[in-house]
CSV table of C-alpha atoms in Angstrom, one decimal:
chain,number,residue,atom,x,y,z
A,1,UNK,CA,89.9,95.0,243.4
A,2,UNK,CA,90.5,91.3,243.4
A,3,UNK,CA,87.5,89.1,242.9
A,4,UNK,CA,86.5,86.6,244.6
A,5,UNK,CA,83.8,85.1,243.5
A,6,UNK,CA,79.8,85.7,242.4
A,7,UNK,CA,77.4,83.4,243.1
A,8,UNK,CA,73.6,84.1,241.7
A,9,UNK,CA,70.6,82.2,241.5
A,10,UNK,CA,67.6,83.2,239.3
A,11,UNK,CA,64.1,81.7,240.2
A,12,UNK,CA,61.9,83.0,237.1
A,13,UNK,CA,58.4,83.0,236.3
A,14,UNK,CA,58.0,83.2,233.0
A,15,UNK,CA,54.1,83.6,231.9
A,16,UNK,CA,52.7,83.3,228.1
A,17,UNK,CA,49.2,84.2,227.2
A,18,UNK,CA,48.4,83.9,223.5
A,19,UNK,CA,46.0,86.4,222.8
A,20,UNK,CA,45.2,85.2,219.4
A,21,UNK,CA,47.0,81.7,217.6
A,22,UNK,CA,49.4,83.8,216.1
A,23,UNK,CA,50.2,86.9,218.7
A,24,UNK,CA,51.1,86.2,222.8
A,25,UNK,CA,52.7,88.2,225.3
A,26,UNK,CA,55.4,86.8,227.5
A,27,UNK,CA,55.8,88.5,231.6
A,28,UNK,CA,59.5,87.5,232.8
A,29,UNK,CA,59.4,88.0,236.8
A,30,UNK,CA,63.2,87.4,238.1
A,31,UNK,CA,64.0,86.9,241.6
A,32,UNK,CA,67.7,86.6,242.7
A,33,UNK,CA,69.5,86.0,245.6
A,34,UNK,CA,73.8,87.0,244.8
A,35,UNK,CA,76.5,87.4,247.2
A,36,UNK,CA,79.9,88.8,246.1
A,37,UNK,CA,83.1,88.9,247.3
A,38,UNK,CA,86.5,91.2,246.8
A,39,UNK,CA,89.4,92.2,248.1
A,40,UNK,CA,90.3,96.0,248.3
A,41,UNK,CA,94.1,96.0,247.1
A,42,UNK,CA,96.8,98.8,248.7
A,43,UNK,CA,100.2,98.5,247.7
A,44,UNK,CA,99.6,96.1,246.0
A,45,UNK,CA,98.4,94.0,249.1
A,46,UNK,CA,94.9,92.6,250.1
A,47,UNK,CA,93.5,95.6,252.2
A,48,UNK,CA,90.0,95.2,252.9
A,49,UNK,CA,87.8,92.2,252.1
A,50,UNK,CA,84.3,93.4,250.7
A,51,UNK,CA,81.5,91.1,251.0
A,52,UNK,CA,78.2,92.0,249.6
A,53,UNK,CA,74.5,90.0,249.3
A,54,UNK,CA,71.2,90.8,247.9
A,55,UNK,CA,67.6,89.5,247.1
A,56,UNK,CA,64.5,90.4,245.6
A,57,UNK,CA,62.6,91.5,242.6
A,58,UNK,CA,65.4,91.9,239.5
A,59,UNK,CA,64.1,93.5,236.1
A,60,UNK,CA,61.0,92.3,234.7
A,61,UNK,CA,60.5,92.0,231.1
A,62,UNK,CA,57.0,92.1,229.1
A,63,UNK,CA,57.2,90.9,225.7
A,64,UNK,CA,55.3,90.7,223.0
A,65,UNK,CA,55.4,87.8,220.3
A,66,UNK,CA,54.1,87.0,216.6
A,67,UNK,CA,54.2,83.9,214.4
A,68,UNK,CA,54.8,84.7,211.3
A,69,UNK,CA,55.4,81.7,209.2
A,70,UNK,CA,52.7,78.6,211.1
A,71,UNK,CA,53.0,75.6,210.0
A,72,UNK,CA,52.6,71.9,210.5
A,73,UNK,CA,56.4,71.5,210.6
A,74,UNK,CA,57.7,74.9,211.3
A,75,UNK,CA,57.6,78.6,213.3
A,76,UNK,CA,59.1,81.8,213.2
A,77,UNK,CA,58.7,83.8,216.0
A,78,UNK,CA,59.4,87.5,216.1
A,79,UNK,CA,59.5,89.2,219.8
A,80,UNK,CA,60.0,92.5,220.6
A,81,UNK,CA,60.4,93.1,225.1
A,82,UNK,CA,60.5,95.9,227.0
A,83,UNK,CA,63.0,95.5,230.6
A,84,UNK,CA,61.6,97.6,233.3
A,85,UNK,CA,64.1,98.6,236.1
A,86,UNK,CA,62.3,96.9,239.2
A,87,UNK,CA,65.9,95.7,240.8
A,88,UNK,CA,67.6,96.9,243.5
A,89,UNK,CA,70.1,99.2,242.6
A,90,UNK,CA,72.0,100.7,246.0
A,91,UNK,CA,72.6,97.6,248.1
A,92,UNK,CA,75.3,98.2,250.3
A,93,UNK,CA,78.2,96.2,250.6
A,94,UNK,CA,79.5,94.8,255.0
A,95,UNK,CA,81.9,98.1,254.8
A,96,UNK,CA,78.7,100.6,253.7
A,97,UNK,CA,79.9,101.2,250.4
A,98,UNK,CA,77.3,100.9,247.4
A,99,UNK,CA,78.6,97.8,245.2
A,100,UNK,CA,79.6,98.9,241.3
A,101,UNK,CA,76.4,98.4,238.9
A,102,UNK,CA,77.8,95.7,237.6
A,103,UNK,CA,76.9,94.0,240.6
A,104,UNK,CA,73.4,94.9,241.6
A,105,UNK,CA,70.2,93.0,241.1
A,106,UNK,CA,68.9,95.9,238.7
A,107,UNK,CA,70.7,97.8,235.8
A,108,UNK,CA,68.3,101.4,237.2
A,109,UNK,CA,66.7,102.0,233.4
A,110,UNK,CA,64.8,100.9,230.9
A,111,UNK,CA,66.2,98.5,228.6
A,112,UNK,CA,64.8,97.2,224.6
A,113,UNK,CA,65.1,93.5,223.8
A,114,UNK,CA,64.7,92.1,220.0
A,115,UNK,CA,64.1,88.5,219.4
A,116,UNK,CA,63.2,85.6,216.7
A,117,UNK,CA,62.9,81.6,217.4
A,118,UNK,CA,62.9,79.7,214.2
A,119,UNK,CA,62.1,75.9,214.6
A,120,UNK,CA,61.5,73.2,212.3
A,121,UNK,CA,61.0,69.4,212.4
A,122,UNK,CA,63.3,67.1,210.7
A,123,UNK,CA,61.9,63.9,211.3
A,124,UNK,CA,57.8,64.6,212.4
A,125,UNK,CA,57.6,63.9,216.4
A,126,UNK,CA,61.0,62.5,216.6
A,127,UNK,CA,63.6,64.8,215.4
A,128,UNK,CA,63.5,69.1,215.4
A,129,UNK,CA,66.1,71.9,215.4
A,130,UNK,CA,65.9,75.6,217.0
A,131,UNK,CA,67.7,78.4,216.6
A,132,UNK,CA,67.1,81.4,218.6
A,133,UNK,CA,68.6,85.0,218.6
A,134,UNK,CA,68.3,88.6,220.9
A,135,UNK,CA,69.5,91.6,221.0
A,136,UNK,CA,69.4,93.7,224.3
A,137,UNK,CA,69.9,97.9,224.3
A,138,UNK,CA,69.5,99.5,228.0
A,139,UNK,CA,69.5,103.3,228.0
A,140,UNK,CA,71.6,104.9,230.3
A,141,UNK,CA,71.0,104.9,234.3
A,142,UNK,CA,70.6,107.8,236.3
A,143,UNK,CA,73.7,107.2,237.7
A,144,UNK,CA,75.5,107.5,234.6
A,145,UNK,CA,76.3,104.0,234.0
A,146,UNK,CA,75.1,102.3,231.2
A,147,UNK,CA,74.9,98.7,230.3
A,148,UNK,CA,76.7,97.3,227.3
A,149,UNK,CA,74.9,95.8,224.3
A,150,UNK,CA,73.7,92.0,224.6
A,151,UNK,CA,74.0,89.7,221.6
A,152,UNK,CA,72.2,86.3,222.2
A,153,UNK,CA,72.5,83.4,219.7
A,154,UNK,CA,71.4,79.8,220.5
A,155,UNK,CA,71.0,77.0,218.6
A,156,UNK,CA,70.1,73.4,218.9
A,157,UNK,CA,68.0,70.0,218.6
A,158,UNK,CA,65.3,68.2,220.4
A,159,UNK,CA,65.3,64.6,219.8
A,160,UNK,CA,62.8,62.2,221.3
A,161,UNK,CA,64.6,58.5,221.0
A,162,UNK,CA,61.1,56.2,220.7
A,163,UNK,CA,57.8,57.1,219.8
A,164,UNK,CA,56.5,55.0,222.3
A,165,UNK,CA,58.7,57.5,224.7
A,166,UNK,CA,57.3,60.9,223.3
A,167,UNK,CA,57.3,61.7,226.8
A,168,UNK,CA,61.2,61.9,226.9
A,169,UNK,CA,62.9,64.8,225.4
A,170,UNK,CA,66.8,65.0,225.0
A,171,UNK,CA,67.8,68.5,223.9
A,172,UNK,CA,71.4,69.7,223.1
A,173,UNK,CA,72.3,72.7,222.2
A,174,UNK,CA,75.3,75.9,222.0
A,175,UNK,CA,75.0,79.0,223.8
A,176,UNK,CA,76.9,82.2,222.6
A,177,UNK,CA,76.3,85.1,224.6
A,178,UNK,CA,78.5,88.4,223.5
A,179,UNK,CA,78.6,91.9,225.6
A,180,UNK,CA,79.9,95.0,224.4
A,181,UNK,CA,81.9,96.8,227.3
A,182,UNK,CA,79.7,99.1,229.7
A,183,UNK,CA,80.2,102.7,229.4
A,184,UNK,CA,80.4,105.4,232.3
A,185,UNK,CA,80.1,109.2,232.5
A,186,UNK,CA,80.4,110.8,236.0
A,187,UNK,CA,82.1,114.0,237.4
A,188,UNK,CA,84.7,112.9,240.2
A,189,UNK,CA,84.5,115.9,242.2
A,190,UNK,CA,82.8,119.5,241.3
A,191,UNK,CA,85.5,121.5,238.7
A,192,UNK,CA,86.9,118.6,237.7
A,193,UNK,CA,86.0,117.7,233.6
A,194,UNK,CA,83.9,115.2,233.6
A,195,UNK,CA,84.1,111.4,232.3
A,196,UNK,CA,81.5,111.6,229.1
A,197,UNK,CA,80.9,108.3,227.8
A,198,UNK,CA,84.1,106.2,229.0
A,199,UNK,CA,84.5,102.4,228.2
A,200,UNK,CA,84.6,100.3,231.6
A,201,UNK,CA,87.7,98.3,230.5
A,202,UNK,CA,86.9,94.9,233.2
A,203,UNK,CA,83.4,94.6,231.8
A,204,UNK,CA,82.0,93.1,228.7
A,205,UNK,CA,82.5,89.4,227.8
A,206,UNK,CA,82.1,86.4,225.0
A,207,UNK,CA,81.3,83.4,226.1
A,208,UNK,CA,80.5,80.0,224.1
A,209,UNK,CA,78.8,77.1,226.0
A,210,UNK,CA,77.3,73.7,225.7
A,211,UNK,CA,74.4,72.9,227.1
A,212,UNK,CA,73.3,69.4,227.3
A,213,UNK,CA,69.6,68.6,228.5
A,214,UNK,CA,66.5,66.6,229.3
A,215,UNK,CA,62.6,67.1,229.3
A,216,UNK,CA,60.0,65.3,230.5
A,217,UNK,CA,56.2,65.8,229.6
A,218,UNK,CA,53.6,64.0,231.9
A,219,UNK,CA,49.8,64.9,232.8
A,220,UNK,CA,49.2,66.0,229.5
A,221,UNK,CA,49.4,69.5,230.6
A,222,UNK,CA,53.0,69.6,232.7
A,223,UNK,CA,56.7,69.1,231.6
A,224,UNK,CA,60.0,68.9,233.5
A,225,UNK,CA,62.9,70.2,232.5
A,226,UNK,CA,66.8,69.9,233.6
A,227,UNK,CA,70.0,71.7,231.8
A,228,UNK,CA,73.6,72.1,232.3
A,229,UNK,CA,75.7,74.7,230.8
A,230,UNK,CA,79.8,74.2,230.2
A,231,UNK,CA,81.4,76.4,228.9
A,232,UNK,CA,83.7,76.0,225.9
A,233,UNK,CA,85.5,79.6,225.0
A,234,UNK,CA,85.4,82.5,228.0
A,235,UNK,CA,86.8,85.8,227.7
A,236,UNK,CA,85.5,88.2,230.5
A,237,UNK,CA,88.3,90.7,230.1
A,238,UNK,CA,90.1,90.0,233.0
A,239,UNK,CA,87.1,89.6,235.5
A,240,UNK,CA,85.0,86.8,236.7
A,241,UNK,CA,84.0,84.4,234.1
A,242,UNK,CA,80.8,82.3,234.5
A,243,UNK,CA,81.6,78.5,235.1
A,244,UNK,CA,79.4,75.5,234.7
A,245,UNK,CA,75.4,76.5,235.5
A,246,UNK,CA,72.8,74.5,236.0
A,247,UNK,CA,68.9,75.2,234.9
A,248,UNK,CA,65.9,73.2,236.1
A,249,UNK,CA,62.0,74.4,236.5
A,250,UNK,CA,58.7,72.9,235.8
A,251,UNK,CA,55.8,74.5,233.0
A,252,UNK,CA,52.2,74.5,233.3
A,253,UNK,CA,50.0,74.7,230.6
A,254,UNK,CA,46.6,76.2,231.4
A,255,UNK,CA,43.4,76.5,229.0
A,256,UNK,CA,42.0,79.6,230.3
A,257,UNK,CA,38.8,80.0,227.6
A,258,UNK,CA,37.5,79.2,224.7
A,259,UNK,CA,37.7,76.0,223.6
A,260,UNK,CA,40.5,73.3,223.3
């Protein structure tokens, strides 16, 4: 192949309930629209250009969180998640062919996510940093194909510039994302030895971004929110490499019982 280009967008709902002041659970609904395009090389020529598009449902997560260290000043905030395979798996590409894994909305099993998100405030109202990490293990798919290893580290700081402007959030932040190569094992044709376990040498990447931002809380109960990532350092072994994104959405806080 000779990629193109990938193009996704992620709308996400992304509902909290805190079941006690220390213990919530967290319900990640993804839905993604992506088209892709390749060329099929022969001879070392462009054969066959594939195109291939998809929407709907990716894989929700349900997560679980404790506090274990409240304070006025600080939090530390253990997660563990649960990714069950809702996506699409064996969308078709304009020639009929099913697209690589790599490329569906779904990775077709269940994955394990481990987190923590560590905050504390420097300067009371004004000044606080973050610092958040995950790791992500998917079993493998029925296919045979399984999903490499996700390592997440972020860390940043939220500054609001007047107190008479606590309304105004600037955030800034760096994004490392590393992923260990997928792995395949698949029988080409019947007496043939099978693949067991075989490294998928284009997949896997490191990537290092910054990710400068804005918030803005009004109504008491709503806040706005806008962020770009750049990327700094990309290695996608040889494969497309994510460029600048862009993030923007809107939370709702909503007292459902009890008191305030």
């Amino acid at each position: 192949h000779r990629e193109l280009s990938t193009v996704t967008n992620s709308y996400t709902l992304d509902m909290n309930y805190g079941i006690t002041d220390r213990l919530g659970v967290e319900v990640t609904l993804p839905y993604l629209t992506r088209k892709h395009d390749h060329y099929h090389v022969h001879g070392g020529q462009d054969a066959d250009l594939s195109q291939f598009s998809d929407k709907g449902i990716g894989d929700i997560r349900v997560t679980t969180k404790y506090n274990v260290l409240p304070s006025i000043r600080s939090m530390l905030v253990l997660g563990f998640g649960v990714e069950f395979p809702t996506g699409d798996t064996n969308q078709t590409d304009n020639q009929g062919q099913v697209l690589e894994p790599s490329g569906q909305l779904g990775r077709g099993q269940v994955g394990l996510v481990g987190s923590a998100y560590q905050t504390y405030e420097l300067i009371p109202h004004r000044l606080n940093q973050f610092v958040y990490g995950s790791y992500r293990h998917t079993f493998m798919n029925n296919d045979g194909y399984q999903f490499g290893d996700e390592y997440i580290l972020n860390s940043g700081l939220n500054w609001v510039p007047l107190e008479s402007l606590r309304w105004l959030t600037f955030t800034g932040q760096l994004n490392y994302r590393y992923l260990v190569h997928d792995v395949m094992s698949a029988s080409i044709s019947p007496g043939q030895t099978p693949i067991i376990d075989r490294g998928v040498p284009n997949t896997g990447s490191t990537w290092l971004g910054a990710a400068p931002g804005v918030l803005v809380s009004f109504a008491d109960t709503w806040q706005a929110y806008f962020f770009a990532q750049v990327p700094l350092v990309r290695d996608a072994n040889n494969n497309l490499s994510q460029g600048t994104s862009y993030t923007f959405g809107v939370t709702k806080y909503l007292q459902l019982g009890g008191k305030s």
